[in-house]
mmCIF file of C-alpha atoms in Angstrom:
data_model
loop_
_atom_site.group_PDB
_atom_site.id
_atom_site.type_symbol
_atom_site.label_atom_id
_atom_site.label_comp_id
_atom_site.label_asym_id
_atom_site.label_seq_id
_atom_site.Cartn_x
_atom_site.Cartn_y
_atom_site.Cartn_z
ATOM 1 C CA MET A 1 -44.072 100.581 -374.220
ATOM 2 C CA LEU A 2 -47.362 98.569 -373.696
ATOM 3 C CA LEU A 3 -46.923 94.978 -373.660
ATOM 4 C CA ALA A 4 -49.588 92.398 -374.445
ATOM 5 C CA PRO A 5 -50.326 89.348 -376.388
ATOM 6 C CA GLY A 6 -53.193 89.423 -379.012
ATOM 7 C CA CYS A 7 -52.571 92.853 -380.552
ATOM 8 C CA SER A 8 -50.169 95.118 -382.820
ATOM 9 C CA ASP A 9 -48.073 97.892 -382.126
ATOM 10 C CA GLY A 10 -49.450 101.191 -380.665
ATOM 11 C CA GLN A 11 -51.053 102.879 -383.520
ATOM 12 C CA LEU A 12 -49.811 106.395 -382.468
ATOM 13 C CA ALA A 13 -46.167 105.025 -382.550
ATOM 14 C CA GLN A 14 -45.785 105.920 -378.740
ATOM 15 C CA SER A 15 -45.682 102.260 -377.700
ATOM 16 C CA ALA A 16 -44.807 98.850 -378.734
ATOM 17 C CA VAL A 17 -46.932 95.777 -378.075
ATOM 18 C CA ASP A 18 -45.416 92.378 -377.482
ATOM 19 C CA ALA A 19 -46.370 88.873 -376.384
ATOM 20 C CA PRO A 20 -44.869 87.895 -373.072
ATOM 21 C CA CYS A 21 -43.620 84.450 -372.909
ATOM 22 C CA PRO A 22 -45.699 81.485 -371.538
ATOM 23 C CA ALA A 23 -45.244 80.678 -367.635
ATOM 24 C CA GLY A 24 -42.642 78.349 -367.113
ATOM 25 C CA ASP A 25 -40.782 78.878 -370.521
ATOM 26 C CA LEU A 26 -37.301 80.311 -369.620
ATOM 27 C CA ASP A 27 -35.872 80.017 -373.088
ATOM 28 C CA CYS A 28 -38.585 82.156 -374.733
ATOM 29 C CA GLU A 29 -38.016 85.801 -375.939
ATOM 30 C CA ALA A 30 -40.916 88.085 -376.166
ATOM 31 C CA ALA A 31 -42.185 88.718 -379.855
ATOM 32 C CA PRO A 32 -44.969 90.676 -381.298
ATOM 33 C CA THR A 33 -48.293 88.861 -382.008
ATOM 34 C CA THR A 34 -51.421 89.389 -383.844
ATOM 35 C CA ALA A 35 -53.387 86.357 -382.041
ATOM 36 C CA PRO A 36 -56.877 87.095 -381.145
ATOM 37 C CA ILE A 37 -58.139 86.535 -377.511
ATOM 38 C CA ALA A 38 -60.511 83.815 -376.607
ATOM 39 C CA ALA A 39 -63.674 84.993 -375.557
ATOM 40 C CA GLY A 40 -63.816 84.523 -371.646
ATOM 41 C CA ALA A 41 -60.222 84.491 -371.379
ATOM 42 C CA LEU A 42 -57.737 86.836 -369.159
ATOM 43 C CA LEU A 43 -54.910 88.718 -370.736
ATOM 44 C CA ALA A 44 -52.057 90.296 -368.584
ATOM 45 C CA LEU A 45 -50.930 93.729 -369.751
ATOM 46 C CA GLU A 46 -47.566 95.342 -368.912
ATOM 47 C CA ILE A 47 -47.268 99.123 -369.573
ATOM 48 C CA ARG A 48 -43.754 100.670 -370.403
ATOM 49 C CA PRO A 49 -44.832 104.259 -371.714
ATOM 50 C CA VAL A 50 -42.288 105.542 -374.244
ATOM 51 C CA ILE A 51 -42.712 109.047 -375.454
ATOM 52 C CA VAL A 52 -40.997 109.791 -378.829
ATOM 53 C CA GLY A 53 -38.888 112.961 -378.629
ATOM 54 C CA GLY A 54 -39.705 113.446 -374.937
ATOM 55 C CA VAL A 55 -39.813 111.895 -371.335
ATOM 56 C CA SER A 56 -41.708 108.842 -370.196
ATOM 57 C CA ALA A 57 -45.041 109.655 -368.634
ATOM 58 C CA ALA A 58 -47.239 107.302 -366.438
ATOM 59 C CA VAL A 59 -50.245 105.885 -368.004
ATOM 60 C CA SER A 60 -53.091 103.977 -367.190
ATOM 61 C CA LEU A 61 -55.272 101.458 -369.460
ATOM 62 C CA ARG A 62 -58.930 101.800 -370.541
ATOM 63 C CA SER A 63 -61.273 99.851 -372.772
ATOM 64 C CA GLY A 64 -62.673 101.649 -375.630
ATOM 65 C CA ASP A 65 -65.656 99.310 -375.606
ATOM 66 C CA ASP A 66 -66.719 97.346 -372.538
ATOM 67 C CA ALA A 67 -69.029 95.158 -374.374
ATOM 68 C CA VAL A 68 -66.127 93.554 -375.922
ATOM 69 C CA LEU A 69 -63.522 93.753 -373.410
ATOM 70 C CA VAL A 70 -62.780 95.323 -369.874
ATOM 71 C CA VAL A 71 -59.512 96.260 -368.304
ATOM 72 C CA GLU A 72 -59.486 95.536 -364.497
ATOM 73 C CA ASP A 73 -55.907 95.919 -362.436
ATOM 74 C CA GLY A 74 -53.934 95.420 -365.538
ATOM 75 C CA LEU A 75 -55.958 92.475 -366.736
ATOM 76 C CA VAL A 76 -58.003 92.501 -369.859
ATOM 77 C CA ARG A 77 -61.097 90.353 -369.808
ATOM 78 C CA ALA A 78 -62.411 89.373 -372.977
ATOM 79 C CA VAL A 79 -66.028 89.555 -372.748
ATOM 80 C CA ALA A 80 -67.561 89.006 -376.321
ATOM 81 C CA PRO A 81 -66.434 88.592 -379.818
ATOM 82 C CA GLY A 82 -65.518 91.836 -381.449
ATOM 83 C CA VAL A 83 -62.781 94.304 -381.840
ATOM 84 C CA ALA A 84 -61.946 97.128 -379.425
ATOM 85 C CA ALA A 85 -59.395 99.611 -378.658
ATOM 86 C CA VAL A 86 -57.231 99.589 -375.586
ATOM 87 C CA LEU A 87 -56.313 103.226 -374.789
ATOM 88 C CA ALA A 88 -53.207 104.386 -372.803
ATOM 89 C CA VAL A 89 -54.149 107.331 -371.020
ATOM 90 C CA GLY A 90 -52.139 109.922 -369.311
ATOM 91 C CA ASP A 91 -52.607 111.591 -366.004
ATOM 92 C CA ASP A 92 -54.109 114.705 -367.714
ATOM 93 C CA GLY A 93 -56.716 112.326 -369.505
ATOM 94 C CA ALA A 94 -55.216 112.526 -372.801
ATOM 95 C CA VAL A 95 -54.785 109.344 -374.856
ATOM 96 C CA VAL A 96 -51.160 108.674 -375.369
ATOM 97 C CA ASP A 97 -51.408 105.766 -377.441
ATOM 98 C CA LEU A 98 -53.880 103.082 -378.547
ATOM 99 C CA THR A 99 -53.810 99.306 -380.070
ATOM 100 C CA HIS A 100 -56.649 97.111 -381.069
ATOM 101 C CA LEU A 101 -57.529 93.888 -379.761
ATOM 102 C CA SER A 102 -59.667 91.231 -381.317
ATOM 103 C CA VAL A 103 -61.790 88.948 -379.430
ATOM 104 C CA ILE A 104 -62.922 85.285 -381.077
ATOM 105 C CA LYS A 105 -65.425 82.844 -379.560
ATOM 106 C CA ALA A 106 -63.464 79.436 -379.470
ATOM 107 C CA ASP A 107 -64.779 76.555 -381.215
ATOM 108 C CA ARG A 108 -62.244 73.884 -380.162
ATOM 109 C CA LEU A 109 -59.794 72.697 -377.538
ATOM 110 C CA THR A 110 -56.840 70.639 -377.819
ATOM 111 C CA LEU A 111 -54.470 68.806 -375.175
ATOM 112 C CA HIS A 112 -51.055 68.183 -375.351
ATOM 113 C CA ARG A 113 -47.975 66.646 -373.522
ATOM 114 C CA GLY A 114 -45.629 69.090 -371.822
ATOM 115 C CA GLY A 115 -46.001 72.835 -371.151
ATOM 116 C CA GLY A 116 -44.157 76.029 -371.880
ATOM 117 C CA ALA A 117 -40.840 75.290 -373.864
ATOM 118 C CA GLU A 118 -41.592 71.456 -373.168
ATOM 119 C CA ARG A 119 -44.943 71.583 -375.038
ATOM 120 C CA ASP A 120 -45.542 68.866 -377.909
ATOM 121 C CA GLU A 121 -47.178 70.587 -380.735
ATOM 122 C CA ARG A 122 -48.826 67.446 -381.634
ATOM 123 C CA ALA A 123 -52.303 67.231 -380.118
ATOM 124 C CA LEU A 124 -53.109 64.108 -378.005
ATOM 125 C CA PRO A 125 -55.965 61.769 -379.276
ATOM 126 C CA THR A 126 -58.937 61.096 -377.580
ATOM 127 C CA ALA A 127 -57.741 58.027 -376.067
ATOM 128 C CA ILE A 128 -54.097 56.918 -374.843
ATOM 129 C CA GLN A 129 -52.433 54.152 -372.990
ATOM 130 C CA VAL A 130 -50.109 54.966 -370.131
ATOM 131 C CA PHE A 131 -47.531 53.063 -367.893
ATOM 132 C CA PRO A 132 -48.088 52.105 -364.403
ATOM 133 C CA ASN A 133 -46.887 55.077 -362.056
ATOM 134 C CA GLU A 134 -46.147 57.267 -365.083
ATOM 135 C CA GLU A 135 -46.468 60.923 -364.508
ATOM 136 C CA LEU A 136 -47.875 63.156 -367.550
ATOM 137 C CA SER A 137 -47.330 66.731 -367.797
ATOM 138 C CA LEU A 138 -50.489 68.343 -369.822
ATOM 139 C CA SER A 139 -51.437 71.653 -371.391
ATOM 140 C CA LEU A 140 -54.567 72.864 -372.964
ATOM 141 C CA ARG A 141 -54.562 75.126 -376.140
ATOM 142 C CA THR A 142 -57.670 77.143 -377.187
ATOM 143 C CA TRP A 143 -58.574 77.399 -381.012
ATOM 144 C CA SER A 144 -61.079 79.175 -383.477
ATOM 145 C CA GLY A 145 -60.643 77.015 -386.663
ATOM 146 C CA ALA A 146 -56.908 76.796 -387.378
ATOM 147 C CA GLN A 147 -55.945 80.024 -385.330
ATOM 148 C CA GLU A 148 -54.630 79.430 -381.895
ATOM 149 C CA LEU A 149 -56.251 82.071 -379.381
ATOM 150 C CA ALA A 150 -54.484 84.084 -376.755
ATOM 151 C CA GLY A 151 -55.298 84.601 -373.172
ATOM 152 C CA ASP A 152 -55.574 82.340 -370.072
ATOM 153 C CA VAL A 153 -58.954 80.676 -369.805
ATOM 154 C CA LEU A 154 -60.765 79.813 -366.942
ATOM 155 C CA ASP A 155 -60.359 76.030 -366.970
ATOM 156 C CA ARG A 156 -61.745 73.031 -364.876
ATOM 157 C CA TRP A 157 -60.163 69.502 -364.858
ATOM 158 C CA THR A 158 -61.560 66.446 -363.525
ATOM 159 C CA VAL A 159 -60.937 62.779 -363.758
ATOM 160 C CA SER A 160 -63.361 59.855 -363.097
ATOM 161 C CA ASP A 161 -61.192 57.793 -360.782
ATOM 162 C CA PRO A 162 -59.485 59.359 -358.056
ATOM 163 C CA ALA A 163 -56.525 57.153 -358.127
ATOM 164 C CA PHE A 164 -55.376 59.283 -361.073
ATOM 165 C CA LEU A 165 -54.138 62.258 -359.127
ATOM 166 C CA LEU A 166 -54.322 65.663 -360.732
ATOM 167 C CA VAL A 167 -51.816 68.156 -359.581
ATOM 168 C CA ASP A 168 -52.275 71.886 -360.303
ATOM 169 C CA GLN A 169 -48.779 73.623 -360.336
ATOM 170 C CA GLY A 170 -50.033 76.981 -360.698
ATOM 171 C CA PHE A 171 -49.362 77.675 -364.369
ATOM 172 C CA PRO A 172 -52.613 78.489 -366.474
ATOM 173 C CA ALA A 173 -54.175 75.707 -368.678
ATOM 174 C CA GLU A 174 -51.653 73.132 -367.430
ATOM 175 C CA ARG A 175 -51.716 70.196 -365.123
ATOM 176 C CA ARG A 176 -49.527 67.100 -364.077
ATOM 177 C CA LEU A 177 -51.324 63.677 -363.771
ATOM 178 C CA ARG A 178 -49.940 60.856 -361.797
ATOM 179 C CA VAL A 179 -51.117 57.494 -362.871
ATOM 180 C CA PRO A 180 -51.697 54.550 -360.433
ATOM 181 C CA ALA A 181 -50.498 50.965 -360.925
ATOM 182 C CA ALA A 182 -53.412 49.927 -362.805
ATOM 183 C CA GLY A 183 -56.861 51.048 -363.974
ATOM 184 C CA THR A 184 -58.850 53.115 -366.601
ATOM 185 C CA ALA A 185 -60.125 56.739 -366.340
ATOM 186 C CA THR A 186 -61.329 59.691 -368.004
ATOM 187 C CA LEU A 187 -59.991 62.849 -367.748
ATOM 188 C CA THR A 188 -62.318 66.006 -368.720
ATOM 189 C CA ILE A 189 -61.578 69.422 -369.132
ATOM 190 C CA ASP A 190 -64.238 72.484 -369.224
ATOM 191 C CA ALA A 191 -63.259 75.830 -370.485
ATOM 192 C CA VAL A 192 -65.009 78.754 -372.386
ATOM 193 C CA GLY A 193 -68.168 76.724 -372.910
ATOM 194 C CA LEU A 194 -66.173 73.952 -374.462
ATOM 195 C CA GLN A 195 -65.380 70.313 -373.432
ATOM 196 C CA GLN A 196 -62.143 68.040 -374.179
ATOM 197 C CA THR A 197 -61.853 64.595 -372.919
ATOM 198 C CA LEU A 198 -58.955 62.045 -372.647
ATOM 199 C CA SER A 199 -59.550 58.374 -371.833
ATOM 200 C CA LEU A 200 -56.422 56.766 -370.163
ATOM 201 C CA GLU A 201 -55.797 53.105 -369.715
ATOM 202 C CA VAL A 202 -52.696 51.657 -367.755
ATOM 203 C CA VAL A 203 -50.970 48.882 -369.581
ATOM 204 C CA GLN A 204 -48.685 46.419 -367.695
#
């Protein structure tokens, strides 16, 4: 079995491809997905070889087109838009199974309250009011048109006023923001060549 988001079941019927649950989502059950990967994102792969009518065999993963994606230490790095196969290769060099991954360039980012199972599906506007000493849990989503894209993007979060404290909890595309007793600030997130901002005003 080959587990990965952003693709379909193995086309030689020797493996299945599922989407692992988001980090921190303890109530999630993995399910198949056909979501494309954002160009520039990283995607974790898990291999569970299942040979129909025989015994399991150890396999490794290879990319069918390094110009679109590369496989390094169990991670797929989406390089550029396109479609490429991920090959499950046995010790003898034979292709045991394959699946195709689609890579798309993101054209927008959205910011949401909460993360994992607690994420609010509604995107935040570009400006919000917050209470003194409030603590916000925020998460970033990547899109191409109406399609949400898979993969962990390399993101950079900054805030204009250091009194607004950003805390990295170790989950991809998520941060916690601790609000001071008073003030205004702009939160800026840069990812996959795009930028999203959120203006914050503390109200008494």
